[in-house]
Structures are given as structure tokens and as C-alpha cells.
mmCIF file of C-alpha atoms in Angstrom:
data_model
loop_
_atom_site.group_PDB
_atom_site.id
_atom_site.type_symbol
_atom_site.label_atom_id
_atom_site.label_comp_id
_atom_site.label_asym_id
_atom_site.label_seq_id
_atom_site.Cartn_x
_atom_site.Cartn_y
_atom_site.Cartn_z
ATOM 1 C CA UNK S 524 -14.010 -0.624 -8.796
ATOM 2 C CA UNK S 525 -13.886 -3.903 -10.171
ATOM 3 C CA UNK S 526 -10.451 -3.929 -12.239
ATOM 4 C CA UNK S 527 -10.650 -3.151 -16.074
ATOM 5 C CA UNK S 528 -7.824 -3.480 -18.606
ATOM 6 C CA UNK S 529 -4.444 -3.427 -17.667
ATOM 7 C CA UNK S 530 -5.844 -2.813 -13.730
ATOM 8 C CA UNK S 531 -5.102 -4.432 -10.924
ATOM 9 C CA UNK S 532 -7.007 -5.240 -7.461
ATOM 10 C CA UNK S 533 -5.628 -6.404 -4.378
ATOM 11 C CA UNK S 534 -7.597 -9.287 -1.908
ATOM 12 C CA UNK S 535 -6.413 -9.239 1.782
ATOM 13 C CA UNK S 536 -5.835 -12.856 2.966
ATOM 14 C CA UNK S 537 -5.968 -14.281 6.679
ATOM 15 C CA UNK S 538 -4.168 -16.744 7.465
ATOM 16 C CA UNK S 539 -5.276 -18.344 10.815
ATOM 17 C CA UNK S 540 -2.977 -21.065 12.389
ATOM 18 C CA UNK S 541 -3.863 -23.568 14.644
ATOM 19 C CA UNK S 542 -1.246 -24.947 16.456
ATOM 20 C CA UNK S 543 2.055 -23.303 18.002
ATOM 21 C CA UNK S 544 4.817 -25.155 15.273
ATOM 22 C CA UNK S 545 5.866 -22.792 12.061
ATOM 23 C CA UNK S 546 5.523 -24.779 9.091
ATOM 24 C CA UNK S 547 5.693 -23.852 5.052
ATOM 25 C CA UNK S 548 3.261 -25.203 2.864
ATOM 26 C CA UNK S 549 1.339 -24.128 -0.193
ATOM 27 C CA UNK S 550 -1.829 -22.872 -0.809
ATOM 28 C CA UNK S 551 -3.809 -22.118 -4.283
ATOM 29 C CA UNK S 552 -5.710 -19.089 -5.056
ATOM 30 C CA UNK S 553 -8.171 -19.133 -8.136
ATOM 31 C CA UNK S 554 -10.298 -16.103 -9.720
ATOM 32 C CA UNK S 555 -13.930 -17.183 -11.803
ATOM 33 C CA UNK S 556 -16.162 -15.152 -14.375
ATOM 34 C CA UNK S 557 -18.716 -16.945 -16.415
ATOM 35 C CA UNK S 558 -17.067 -19.250 -18.952
ATOM 36 C CA UNK S 559 -17.930 -17.684 -22.038
ATOM 37 C CA UNK S 560 -16.454 -14.211 -20.577
ATOM 38 C CA UNK S 561 -12.756 -15.866 -19.868
ATOM 39 C CA UNK S 562 -10.205 -15.626 -23.094
ATOM 40 C CA UNK S 563 -8.038 -17.859 -21.337
ATOM 41 C CA UNK S 564 -9.214 -20.484 -17.931
ATOM 42 C CA UNK S 565 -6.329 -21.440 -18.166
ATOM 43 C CA UNK S 566 -3.985 -18.187 -16.305
ATOM 44 C CA UNK S 567 -7.299 -18.186 -13.564
ATOM 45 C CA UNK S 568 -5.135 -20.406 -10.757
ATOM 46 C CA UNK S 569 -1.780 -20.147 -9.265
ATOM 47 C CA UNK S 570 0.010 -21.634 -6.304
ATOM 48 C CA UNK S 571 1.973 -19.711 -3.861
ATOM 49 C CA UNK S 572 4.449 -20.760 -1.236
ATOM 50 C CA UNK S 573 3.288 -20.622 2.197
ATOM 51 C CA UNK S 574 5.864 -20.079 5.120
ATOM 52 C CA UNK S 575 4.562 -19.699 8.756
ATOM 53 C CA UNK S 576 7.482 -18.318 11.185
ATOM 54 C CA UNK S 577 7.472 -17.333 15.078
ATOM 55 C CA UNK S 578 10.028 -14.674 15.067
ATOM 56 C CA UNK S 579 9.492 -11.354 16.963
ATOM 57 C CA UNK S 580 10.764 -9.037 14.175
ATOM 58 C CA UNK S 581 9.568 -6.116 12.386
ATOM 59 C CA UNK S 582 7.397 -7.242 9.072
ATOM 60 C CA UNK S 583 6.630 -4.252 6.350
ATOM 61 C CA UNK S 584 4.298 -4.051 4.016
ATOM 62 C CA UNK S 585 2.849 -1.856 0.694
ATOM 63 C CA UNK S 586 0.160 -2.023 -0.972
ATOM 64 C CA UNK S 587 -0.215 1.041 -4.684
ATOM 65 C CA UNK S 588 -3.358 2.080 -6.141
ATOM 66 C CA UNK S 589 -3.608 2.150 -9.265
ATOM 67 C CA UNK S 590 -4.020 5.880 -10.258
ATOM 68 C CA UNK S 591 -7.659 6.380 -11.988
ATOM 69 C CA UNK S 592 -9.192 9.723 -10.681
ATOM 70 C CA UNK S 593 -7.866 13.398 -11.126
ATOM 71 C CA UNK S 594 -8.575 14.601 -7.559
ATOM 72 C CA UNK S 595 -8.792 18.550 -6.102
ATOM 73 C CA UNK S 596 -7.459 19.399 -2.445
ATOM 74 C CA UNK S 597 -9.966 20.268 -0.211
ATOM 75 C CA UNK S 598 -10.889 21.910 2.397
ATOM 76 C CA UNK S 599 -9.611 19.434 4.855
ATOM 77 C CA UNK S 600 -5.938 19.456 2.777
ATOM 78 C CA UNK S 601 -6.461 15.813 1.450
ATOM 79 C CA UNK S 602 -7.228 15.197 -1.682
ATOM 80 C CA UNK S 603 -10.915 14.654 -3.359
ATOM 81 C CA UNK S 604 -11.858 12.923 -6.505
ATOM 82 C CA UNK S 605 -13.491 14.340 -9.097
ATOM 83 C CA UNK S 606 -13.847 11.949 -11.672
ATOM 84 C CA UNK S 607 -11.945 10.461 -14.725
ATOM 85 C CA UNK S 608 -8.342 10.756 -15.226
ATOM 86 C CA UNK S 609 -7.640 12.956 -18.687
ATOM 87 C CA UNK S 610 -4.326 13.721 -19.884
ATOM 88 C CA UNK S 611 -2.669 17.292 -18.241
ATOM 89 C CA UNK S 612 -4.491 16.630 -15.487
ATOM 90 C CA UNK S 613 -3.708 15.216 -11.757
ATOM 91 C CA UNK S 614 -4.396 12.249 -9.504
ATOM 92 C CA UNK S 615 -3.512 10.419 -6.139
ATOM 93 C CA UNK S 616 -0.840 7.565 -5.531
ATOM 94 C CA UNK S 617 -2.002 6.019 -2.803
ATOM 95 C CA UNK S 618 -0.266 3.762 -0.715
ATOM 96 C CA UNK S 619 -0.960 2.018 2.453
ATOM 97 C CA UNK S 620 2.222 1.069 4.428
ATOM 98 C CA UNK S 621 2.021 -0.995 7.281
ATOM 99 C CA UNK S 622 3.742 -3.281 10.292
ATOM 100 C CA UNK S 623 2.415 -6.568 10.215
ATOM 101 C CA UNK S 624 5.490 -8.054 12.389
ATOM 102 C CA UNK S 625 6.001 -7.926 15.868
ATOM 103 C CA UNK S 626 8.215 -4.978 16.434
ATOM 104 C CA UNK S 627 8.332 -1.314 16.265
ATOM 105 C CA UNK S 628 9.703 0.309 13.606
ATOM 106 C CA UNK S 629 10.795 3.846 13.922
ATOM 107 C CA UNK S 630 11.021 5.111 10.636
ATOM 108 C CA UNK S 631 10.220 4.310 7.060
ATOM 109 C CA UNK S 632 11.192 5.176 3.765
ATOM 110 C CA UNK S 633 9.266 5.029 0.656
ATOM 111 C CA UNK S 634 11.117 5.000 -3.069
ATOM 112 C CA UNK S 635 8.307 5.838 -5.073
ATOM 113 C CA UNK S 636 8.936 5.475 -9.441
ATOM 114 C CA UNK S 637 5.976 7.065 -12.259
ATOM 115 C CA UNK S 638 5.062 5.238 -15.220
ATOM 116 C CA UNK S 639 6.632 7.089 -18.187
ATOM 117 C CA UNK S 640 4.049 10.731 -19.006
ATOM 118 C CA UNK S 641 3.624 10.952 -15.034
ATOM 119 C CA UNK S 642 5.593 13.335 -13.080
ATOM 120 C CA UNK S 643 4.963 14.443 -9.610
ATOM 121 C CA UNK S 644 3.640 17.208 -9.280
ATOM 122 C CA UNK S 645 5.048 19.095 -6.268
ATOM 123 C CA UNK S 646 7.746 17.669 -4.195
ATOM 124 C CA UNK S 647 7.220 16.912 -0.482
ATOM 125 C CA UNK S 648 9.379 18.273 2.057
ATOM 126 C CA UNK S 649 10.300 14.352 2.967
ATOM 127 C CA UNK S 650 10.908 13.537 -0.641
ATOM 128 C CA UNK S 651 13.916 13.916 -2.850
ATOM 129 C CA UNK S 652 12.687 13.932 -6.673
ATOM 130 C CA UNK S 653 14.754 12.447 -9.600
ATOM 131 C CA UNK S 654 14.682 11.392 -13.015
ATOM 132 C CA UNK S 655 12.991 14.702 -14.360
ATOM 133 C CA UNK S 656 9.970 14.377 -11.793
ATOM 134 C CA UNK S 657 9.486 10.822 -12.241
ATOM 135 C CA UNK S 658 10.883 8.634 -9.611
ATOM 136 C CA UNK S 659 11.042 10.247 -5.378
ATOM 137 C CA UNK S 660 12.474 8.523 -2.601
ATOM 138 C CA UNK S 661 10.667 9.744 0.714
ATOM 139 C CA UNK S 662 11.857 10.007 4.246
ATOM 140 C CA UNK S 663 9.500 9.970 7.078
ATOM 141 C CA UNK S 664 12.269 10.223 9.811
ATOM 142 C CA UNK S 665 9.429 10.141 12.749
ATOM 143 C CA UNK S 666 6.780 7.877 11.822
ATOM 144 C CA UNK S 667 6.334 5.155 14.043
ATOM 145 C CA UNK S 668 4.673 2.071 13.222
ATOM 146 C CA UNK S 669 3.896 -0.561 16.110
ATOM 147 C CA UNK S 670 2.470 -3.910 15.602
ATOM 148 C CA UNK S 671 -0.828 -4.489 14.755
ATOM 149 C CA UNK S 672 -1.606 -5.881 18.334
ATOM 150 C CA UNK S 673 -0.482 -2.975 20.030
ATOM 151 C CA UNK S 674 -2.658 -0.771 17.746
ATOM 152 C CA UNK S 675 -6.474 -1.330 20.139
ATOM 153 C CA UNK S 676 -7.059 2.347 20.675
ATOM 154 C CA UNK S 677 -8.868 4.116 17.745
ATOM 155 C CA UNK S 678 -8.286 7.225 19.526
ATOM 156 C CA UNK S 679 -4.892 7.587 20.569
ATOM 157 C CA UNK S 680 -1.580 8.071 18.294
ATOM 158 C CA UNK S 681 -0.892 4.578 18.179
ATOM 159 C CA UNK S 682 -0.282 3.214 14.867
ATOM 160 C CA UNK S 683 0.200 0.094 12.964
ATOM 161 C CA UNK S 684 -0.797 1.259 9.556
ATOM 162 C CA UNK S 685 -0.545 4.583 7.307
ATOM 163 C CA UNK S 686 -1.690 5.747 4.060
ATOM 164 C CA UNK S 687 0.233 7.951 2.377
ATOM 165 C CA UNK S 688 -0.346 9.405 -0.563
ATOM 166 C CA UNK S 689 1.559 11.744 -3.851
ATOM 167 C CA UNK S 690 0.697 13.995 -5.703
ATOM 168 C CA UNK S 691 1.211 13.559 -10.019
ATOM 169 C CA UNK S 692 0.312 14.657 -13.032
ATOM 170 C CA UNK S 693 -0.367 13.279 -16.833
ATOM 171 C CA UNK S 694 1.405 14.624 -19.888
ATOM 172 C CA UNK S 695 -0.954 16.929 -22.074
ATOM 173 C CA UNK S 696 0.122 15.326 -24.805
ATOM 174 C CA UNK S 697 -0.669 11.571 -23.788
ATOM 175 C CA UNK S 698 -2.384 9.799 -25.964
ATOM 176 C CA UNK S 699 -6.123 8.418 -24.478
ATOM 177 C CA UNK S 700 -7.562 6.463 -23.452
ATOM 178 C CA UNK S 701 -4.319 4.425 -22.224
ATOM 179 C CA UNK S 702 -3.157 2.250 -19.483
ATOM 180 C CA UNK S 703 0.428 3.916 -18.531
ATOM 181 C CA UNK S 704 2.261 0.673 -16.738
ATOM 182 C CA UNK S 705 5.319 0.104 -14.485
ATOM 183 C CA UNK S 706 5.203 2.743 -11.609
ATOM 184 C CA UNK S 707 6.585 0.934 -8.514
ATOM 185 C CA UNK S 708 6.489 1.333 -4.945
ATOM 186 C CA UNK S 709 8.951 -0.192 -2.118
ATOM 187 C CA UNK S 710 8.913 0.955 1.700
ATOM 188 C CA UNK S 711 11.996 -0.278 3.780
ATOM 189 C CA UNK S 712 12.222 0.396 7.933
ATOM 190 C CA UNK S 713 14.774 2.579 9.160
ATOM 191 C CA UNK S 714 15.257 1.546 13.104
ATOM 192 C CA UNK S 715 13.963 -0.951 14.724
ATOM 193 C CA UNK S 716 12.682 -0.624 18.321
ATOM 194 C CA UNK S 717 12.479 -3.952 20.812
ATOM 195 C CA UNK S 718 9.647 -2.340 22.828
ATOM 196 C CA UNK S 719 7.189 0.543 22.874
ATOM 197 C CA UNK S 720 6.573 2.863 25.273
ATOM 198 C CA UNK S 721 4.224 5.434 25.163
ATOM 199 C CA UNK S 722 4.952 7.811 27.090
ATOM 200 C CA UNK S 723 8.524 8.331 25.299
ATOM 201 C CA UNK S 724 8.207 11.575 22.713
ATOM 202 C CA UNK S 725 8.178 10.317 19.214
ATOM 203 C CA UNK S 726 11.662 10.334 17.483
ATOM 204 C CA UNK S 727 13.359 13.023 16.091
ATOM 205 C CA UNK S 728 15.243 13.710 12.591
ATOM 206 C CA UNK S 729 18.735 12.155 12.891
ATOM 207 C CA UNK S 730 21.866 13.874 14.034
ATOM 208 C CA UNK S 731 24.586 15.168 11.607
ATOM 209 C CA UNK S 732 27.053 12.398 12.472
ATOM 210 C CA UNK S 733 24.547 9.650 12.292
ATOM 211 C CA UNK S 734 23.404 7.259 9.439
ATOM 212 C CA UNK S 735 20.371 5.764 9.220
ATOM 213 C CA UNK S 736 20.366 1.522 8.443
ATOM 214 C CA UNK S 737 18.215 -0.685 6.840
ATOM 215 C CA UNK S 738 15.653 -2.837 9.330
ATOM 216 C CA UNK S 739 15.866 -6.313 8.956
ATOM 217 C CA UNK S 740 12.265 -7.510 7.637
ATOM 218 C CA UNK S 741 11.244 -11.159 8.333
ATOM 219 C CA UNK S 742 9.021 -10.725 5.087
ATOM 220 C CA UNK S 743 10.424 -8.738 2.407
ATOM 221 C CA UNK S 744 8.671 -10.188 -0.262
ATOM 222 C CA UNK S 745 5.466 -8.030 0.560
ATOM 223 C CA UNK S 746 7.606 -4.748 0.388
ATOM 224 C CA UNK S 747 7.157 -3.468 -2.649
ATOM 225 C CA UNK S 748 3.855 -3.227 -5.454
ATOM 226 C CA UNK S 749 2.889 -2.297 -8.478
ATOM 227 C CA UNK S 750 0.411 0.336 -9.964
ATOM 228 C CA UNK S 751 -0.556 1.806 -13.148
ATOM 229 C CA UNK S 752 -2.069 5.233 -13.883
ATOM 230 C CA UNK S 753 -5.568 4.730 -16.007
ATOM 231 C CA UNK S 754 -6.671 7.624 -18.872
ATOM 232 C CA UNK S 755 -9.917 8.512 -19.725
ATOM 233 C CA UNK S 756 -10.060 10.312 -23.229
ATOM 234 C CA UNK S 757 -11.630 13.330 -23.569
ATOM 235 C CA UNK S 758 -15.501 13.744 -23.124
ATOM 236 C CA UNK S 759 -15.864 10.189 -21.777
ATOM 237 C CA UNK S 760 -17.908 11.503 -18.765
ATOM 238 C CA UNK S 761 -17.546 10.533 -15.653
ATOM 239 C CA UNK S 762 -16.861 6.378 -16.019
ATOM 240 C CA UNK S 763 -15.140 5.427 -13.118
ATOM 241 C CA UNK S 764 -14.942 8.846 -11.152
ATOM 242 C CA UNK S 765 -16.783 10.134 -7.959
ATOM 243 C CA UNK S 766 -15.153 7.121 -5.288
ATOM 244 C CA UNK S 767 -14.904 7.317 -2.063
ATOM 245 C CA UNK S 768 -11.072 6.659 -2.186
ATOM 246 C CA UNK S 769 -11.702 3.695 -0.350
ATOM 247 C CA UNK S 770 -9.081 0.377 -0.077
ATOM 248 C CA UNK S 771 -9.279 -1.744 -2.749
ATOM 249 C CA UNK S 772 -12.009 -4.117 -3.478
ATOM 250 C CA UNK S 773 -12.278 -7.145 -1.076
ATOM 251 C CA UNK S 774 -15.139 -8.539 -2.527
ATOM 252 C CA UNK S 775 -17.192 -9.843 -5.893
ATOM 253 C CA UNK S 776 -19.680 -7.641 -7.406
ATOM 254 C CA UNK S 777 -22.552 -9.738 -9.177
ATOM 255 C CA UNK S 778 -22.194 -10.230 -12.829
ATOM 256 C CA UNK S 779 -18.685 -9.148 -12.792
ATOM 257 C CA UNK S 780 -16.584 -11.728 -10.525
ATOM 258 C CA UNK S 781 -18.096 -15.023 -10.493
ATOM 259 C CA UNK S 782 -15.676 -16.151 -7.285
ATOM 260 C CA UNK S 783 -12.699 -16.142 -5.492
ATOM 261 C CA UNK S 784 -11.161 -19.450 -3.922
ATOM 262 C CA UNK S 785 -8.752 -19.954 -1.911
ATOM 263 C CA UNK S 786 -6.932 -23.623 -1.048
ATOM 264 C CA UNK S 787 -5.311 -24.143 2.122
ATOM 265 C CA UNK S 788 -2.355 -27.015 0.938
ATOM 266 C CA UNK S 789 -0.381 -26.763 4.822
ATOM 267 C CA UNK S 790 -1.356 -28.717 7.504
ATOM 268 C CA UNK S 791 -2.156 -26.584 10.575
ATOM 269 C CA UNK S 792 -3.959 -23.511 8.824
ATOM 270 C CA UNK S 793 -6.599 -22.530 7.001
ATOM 271 C CA UNK S 794 -6.824 -18.977 5.114
ATOM 272 C CA UNK S 795 -10.003 -17.066 4.668
ATOM 273 C CA UNK S 796 -11.356 -14.343 2.402
ATOM 274 C CA UNK S 797 -11.195 -11.224 4.731
ATOM 275 C CA UNK S 798 -13.385 -7.959 3.925
ATOM 276 C CA UNK S 799 -11.800 -5.962 7.067
ATOM 277 C CA UNK S 800 -10.362 -2.721 7.019
ATOM 278 C CA UNK S 801 -7.516 -2.002 9.405
ATOM 279 C CA UNK S 802 -7.450 1.362 11.427
ATOM 280 C CA UNK S 803 -5.144 3.928 9.614
ATOM 281 C CA UNK S 804 -4.681 7.517 9.718
ATOM 282 C CA UNK S 805 -3.904 9.415 6.710
ATOM 283 C CA UNK S 806 -0.760 10.726 6.370
ATOM 284 C CA UNK S 807 -0.054 14.018 3.759
ATOM 285 C CA UNK S 808 3.494 13.427 2.219
ATOM 286 C CA UNK S 809 3.608 17.300 3.289
ATOM 287 C CA UNK S 810 3.064 16.980 6.777
ATOM 288 C CA UNK S 811 3.959 13.291 7.748
ATOM 289 C CA UNK S 812 6.256 14.415 10.088
ATOM 290 C CA UNK S 813 4.168 15.272 12.804
ATOM 291 C CA UNK S 814 1.863 12.328 13.340
ATOM 292 C CA UNK S 815 3.589 11.788 16.478
ATOM 293 C CA UNK S 816 4.456 15.198 17.404
#
């Protein structure tokens, strides 16, 4: 799962804050491999702003994975990887939506845009398709996400993060191998709750005379992510296929990635590389509305 040409990998980072005062600063991230394998070491390091605030607001985030594998729908109704993705085959666009804020959000809307040469396989109940099947606006009215601190029991129906998927089909006339770039995914909240009452029934759809308004997000910078669709040539074998469809790679593999370094430049905090999986429930687009029924 180390990214190939044109592919991406998401590395989660935890910020551990010591003290109570908010502050702003910058941190530096660098990645390295063996010097003789790196064509341009000059672009291995970037600096990013780091702003820590103490605001009880919603903070949604979205991570979209590259589509690399063909899938079939298993007995449980979920996509099962069957091998590398070839022209004319169907894959699954997985995207994780999480609430990293301190208030509950009721209802989310996800806007998806596929690369040229890729279309949605079918129209899920919660989605409206456009652009000849290349874009979709998916509204999950009854999907409620609580703050992560309230998502403590793995056996209840209280969720801070969900993983969604949409089936997509590649053009049979597409050339391969190829990486189809330009896919985007964006999330926004529909309504905010100041407190969470677990005895309250799930939120129903809005009445005809009401309009959902966008929730103010304390950090909209992580509400959008890009992805690519990676096509293998016919008869190329398993390649990267056979994976378990898990979360993005969060560590290094010997011989491929020499190391990922993070340096915090803001006083009072330290950034560490996290290899933790957040508990989440898989929500197929067709029945996301029944998540909390």
C-alpha cells in the first residue's frame, strides 16, 4: 500500500497540547527514502501552520482514498476487493467523515467529483447525480456524529466517525496503465447540537417548509480531499489487489520509505505520528439513513 506513481497516502498526526492557552505556530513535515532513489530531495519537506484553539464547535474532516481495486458486493452487502482495477471494471470510492470538534452535528452533505473517464455505477437513494454521472451530492439527513470524546462504547449506536462508499465504473475504452487524477470529495454539516442526548430519537428528514443550513466549521481546511483512480493494464495480474480495504497506510515499510519526520515549531505542544485506528461504522450510501434508527 505504499503509494505508486500518481497515488497518495494519508498520514494521521496527533497533537498533544501541554497547557491551556491557545497559540499559533508552524510545524515541519519531511519524508525520505534512500538518496539514490529520490529524483528530487528538495521537495521532501514542507512547513504548515499550526493553530490551536479552544472553541466548542463542530469540526468535520474528510479523507478520500484512491480507487485502486475492482470490487464485488459480498454476502454482507459490502464491497469486497477482487484485484487490481482494469478499464471497464467497478471499484469503490471510500471516504471517511469524522467529527473532531466538541459539538454534535446532525446530518452531513458530501459532494463528490470523479476524474474524467469514471462515472458512478448507480444512483444511491441519498445522492443526486449530475455531469453525466461524474458528480454527486449526497445528503445524509439522519446521520449524527458526536464529538470523539463521547464515542466511548464500541457496542452502542453513538458514532464520531463513519466510512462511506460509492461504487464507480471506469470507461472500457480507457488506456491502461494510467492514473486518472482530479477526483475531489468535500463534506459539510447540516445542523449543530449544543449537547448530545442519547435518549433522543434519531433525527428525521426535514419538513417540506424547512431548509437545512450549513454548520459553521471551526476548521474547514480539512473538509476537502482529493483522490485518483488507478487503472492497471489488462492481464497485469494481482498487482496491488487482494488488500483488506483498510485505513490508509500509517507507517513505513522497509526498503521503500526510509522515514517520516515531524517537528513541532510551536511552544507548548508536540506532534507524534499516530498508528491508531478510530472506531467507525461502515455506512453504505444506500442505507445510511438507518444508521441511528
